[in-house]
PDB file of C-alpha atoms in Angstrom:
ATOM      1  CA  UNK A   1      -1.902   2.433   3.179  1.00  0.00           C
ATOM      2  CA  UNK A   2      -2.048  -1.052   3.958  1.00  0.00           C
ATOM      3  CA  UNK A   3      -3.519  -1.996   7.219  1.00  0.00           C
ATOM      4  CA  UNK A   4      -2.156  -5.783   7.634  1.00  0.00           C
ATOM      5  CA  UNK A   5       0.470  -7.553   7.916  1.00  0.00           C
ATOM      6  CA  UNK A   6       2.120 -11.175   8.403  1.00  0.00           C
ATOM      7  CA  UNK A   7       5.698 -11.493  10.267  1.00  0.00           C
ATOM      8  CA  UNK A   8       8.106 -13.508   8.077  1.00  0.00           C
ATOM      9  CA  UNK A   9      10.574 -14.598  10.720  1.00  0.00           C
ATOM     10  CA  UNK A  10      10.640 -17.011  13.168  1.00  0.00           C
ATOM     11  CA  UNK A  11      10.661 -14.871  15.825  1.00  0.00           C
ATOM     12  CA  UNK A  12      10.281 -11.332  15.766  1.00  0.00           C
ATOM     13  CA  UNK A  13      10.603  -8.638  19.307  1.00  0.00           C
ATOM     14  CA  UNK A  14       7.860  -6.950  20.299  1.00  0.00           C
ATOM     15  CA  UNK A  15       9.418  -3.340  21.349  1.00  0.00           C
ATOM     16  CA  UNK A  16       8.049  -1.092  23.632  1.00  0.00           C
ATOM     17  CA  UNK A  17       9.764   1.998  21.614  1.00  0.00           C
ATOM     18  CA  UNK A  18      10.163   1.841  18.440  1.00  0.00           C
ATOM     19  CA  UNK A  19      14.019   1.148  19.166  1.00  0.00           C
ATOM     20  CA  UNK A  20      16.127  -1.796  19.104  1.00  0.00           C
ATOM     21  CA  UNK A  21      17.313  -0.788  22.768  1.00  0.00           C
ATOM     22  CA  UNK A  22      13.885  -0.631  24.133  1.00  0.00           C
ATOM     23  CA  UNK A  23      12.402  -3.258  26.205  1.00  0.00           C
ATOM     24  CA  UNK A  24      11.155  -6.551  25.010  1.00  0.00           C
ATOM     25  CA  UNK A  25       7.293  -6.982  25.901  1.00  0.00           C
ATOM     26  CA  UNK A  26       6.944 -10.118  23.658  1.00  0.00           C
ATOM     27  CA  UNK A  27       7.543 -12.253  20.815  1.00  0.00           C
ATOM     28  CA  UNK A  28       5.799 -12.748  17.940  1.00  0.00           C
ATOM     29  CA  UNK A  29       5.844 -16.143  15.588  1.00  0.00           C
ATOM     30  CA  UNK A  30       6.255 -16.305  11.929  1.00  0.00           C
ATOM     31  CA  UNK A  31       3.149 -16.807  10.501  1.00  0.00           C
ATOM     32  CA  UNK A  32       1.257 -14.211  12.904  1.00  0.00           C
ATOM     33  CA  UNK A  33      -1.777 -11.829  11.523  1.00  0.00           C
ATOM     34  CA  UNK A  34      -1.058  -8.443  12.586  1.00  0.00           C
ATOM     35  CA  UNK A  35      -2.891  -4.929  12.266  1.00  0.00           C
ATOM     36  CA  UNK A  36      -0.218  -1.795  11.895  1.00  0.00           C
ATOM     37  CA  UNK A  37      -1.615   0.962  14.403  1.00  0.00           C
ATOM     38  CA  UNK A  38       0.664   3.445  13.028  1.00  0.00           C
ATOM     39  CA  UNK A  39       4.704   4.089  11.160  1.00  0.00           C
ATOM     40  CA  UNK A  40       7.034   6.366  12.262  1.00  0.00           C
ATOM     41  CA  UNK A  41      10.707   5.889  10.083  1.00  0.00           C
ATOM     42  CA  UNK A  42      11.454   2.047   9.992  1.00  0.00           C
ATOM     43  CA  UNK A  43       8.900   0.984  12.266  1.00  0.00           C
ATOM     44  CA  UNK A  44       5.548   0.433  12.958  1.00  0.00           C
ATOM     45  CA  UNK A  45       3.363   0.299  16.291  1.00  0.00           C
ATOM     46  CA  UNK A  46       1.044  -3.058  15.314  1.00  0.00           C
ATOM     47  CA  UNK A  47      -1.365  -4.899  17.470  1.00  0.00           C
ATOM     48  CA  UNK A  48      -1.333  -8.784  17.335  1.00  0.00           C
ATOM     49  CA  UNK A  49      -4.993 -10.296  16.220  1.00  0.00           C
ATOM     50  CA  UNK A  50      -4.285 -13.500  18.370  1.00  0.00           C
ATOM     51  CA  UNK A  51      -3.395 -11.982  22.264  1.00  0.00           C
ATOM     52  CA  UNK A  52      -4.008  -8.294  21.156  1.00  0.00           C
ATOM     53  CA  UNK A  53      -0.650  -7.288  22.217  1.00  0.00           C
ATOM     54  CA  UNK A  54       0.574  -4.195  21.425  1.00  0.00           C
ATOM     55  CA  UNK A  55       4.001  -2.642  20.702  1.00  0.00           C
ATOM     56  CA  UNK A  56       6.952  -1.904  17.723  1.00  0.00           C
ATOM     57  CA  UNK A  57       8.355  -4.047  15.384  1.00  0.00           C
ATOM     58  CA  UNK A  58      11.071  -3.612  12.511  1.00  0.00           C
ATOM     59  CA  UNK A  59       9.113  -3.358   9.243  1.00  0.00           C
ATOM     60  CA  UNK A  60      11.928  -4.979   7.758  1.00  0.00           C
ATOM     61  CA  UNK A  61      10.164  -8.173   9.458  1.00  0.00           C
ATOM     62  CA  UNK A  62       6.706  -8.563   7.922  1.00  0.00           C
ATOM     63  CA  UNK A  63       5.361  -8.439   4.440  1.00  0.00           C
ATOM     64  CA  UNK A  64       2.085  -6.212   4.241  1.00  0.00           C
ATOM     65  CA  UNK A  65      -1.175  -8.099   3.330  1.00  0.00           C
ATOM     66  CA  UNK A  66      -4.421  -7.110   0.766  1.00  0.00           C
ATOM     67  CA  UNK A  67      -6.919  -6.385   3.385  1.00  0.00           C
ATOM     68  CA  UNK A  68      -9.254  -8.401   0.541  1.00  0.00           C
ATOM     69  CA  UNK A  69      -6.963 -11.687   0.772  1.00  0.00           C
ATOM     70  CA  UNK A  70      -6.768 -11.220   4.606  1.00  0.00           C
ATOM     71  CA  UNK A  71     -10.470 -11.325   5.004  1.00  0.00           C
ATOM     72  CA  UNK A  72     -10.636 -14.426   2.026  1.00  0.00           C
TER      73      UNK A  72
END
């Protein structure tokens, strides 16, 4: 199971469900590192490397990363 991930949209909710109706805690930016805490169904609870915010996003937004190229 892959343990990284990079968001591939500009801007990309950060749920506090995993739930399109649940409540915005933040944003993240194409281009952001993230770490995928765990997957339930079509989401995943990540936490972002750069403010360590925590919370669900779509998986349908990110593209997983080789923990190997991550770390370079």
């Amino acid at each position: 199971m892959f343990k990284y991930a990079i968001i591939t949209i500009a801007c990309l909710p950060l749920r506090h469900e995993p739930s399109e109706k649940s409540e915005m805690e933040t944003q993240l930016l194409f281009g952001e590192v993230v770490e995928i805490i765990e997957t339930t169904g079509n989401w995943s609870k990540i936490k972002n490397l750069f403010d360590h915010y925590e919370g669900w996003v779509d998986n349908k937004n990110f593209l997983y990363l080789d923990e190997k190229k991550r770390l370079g």
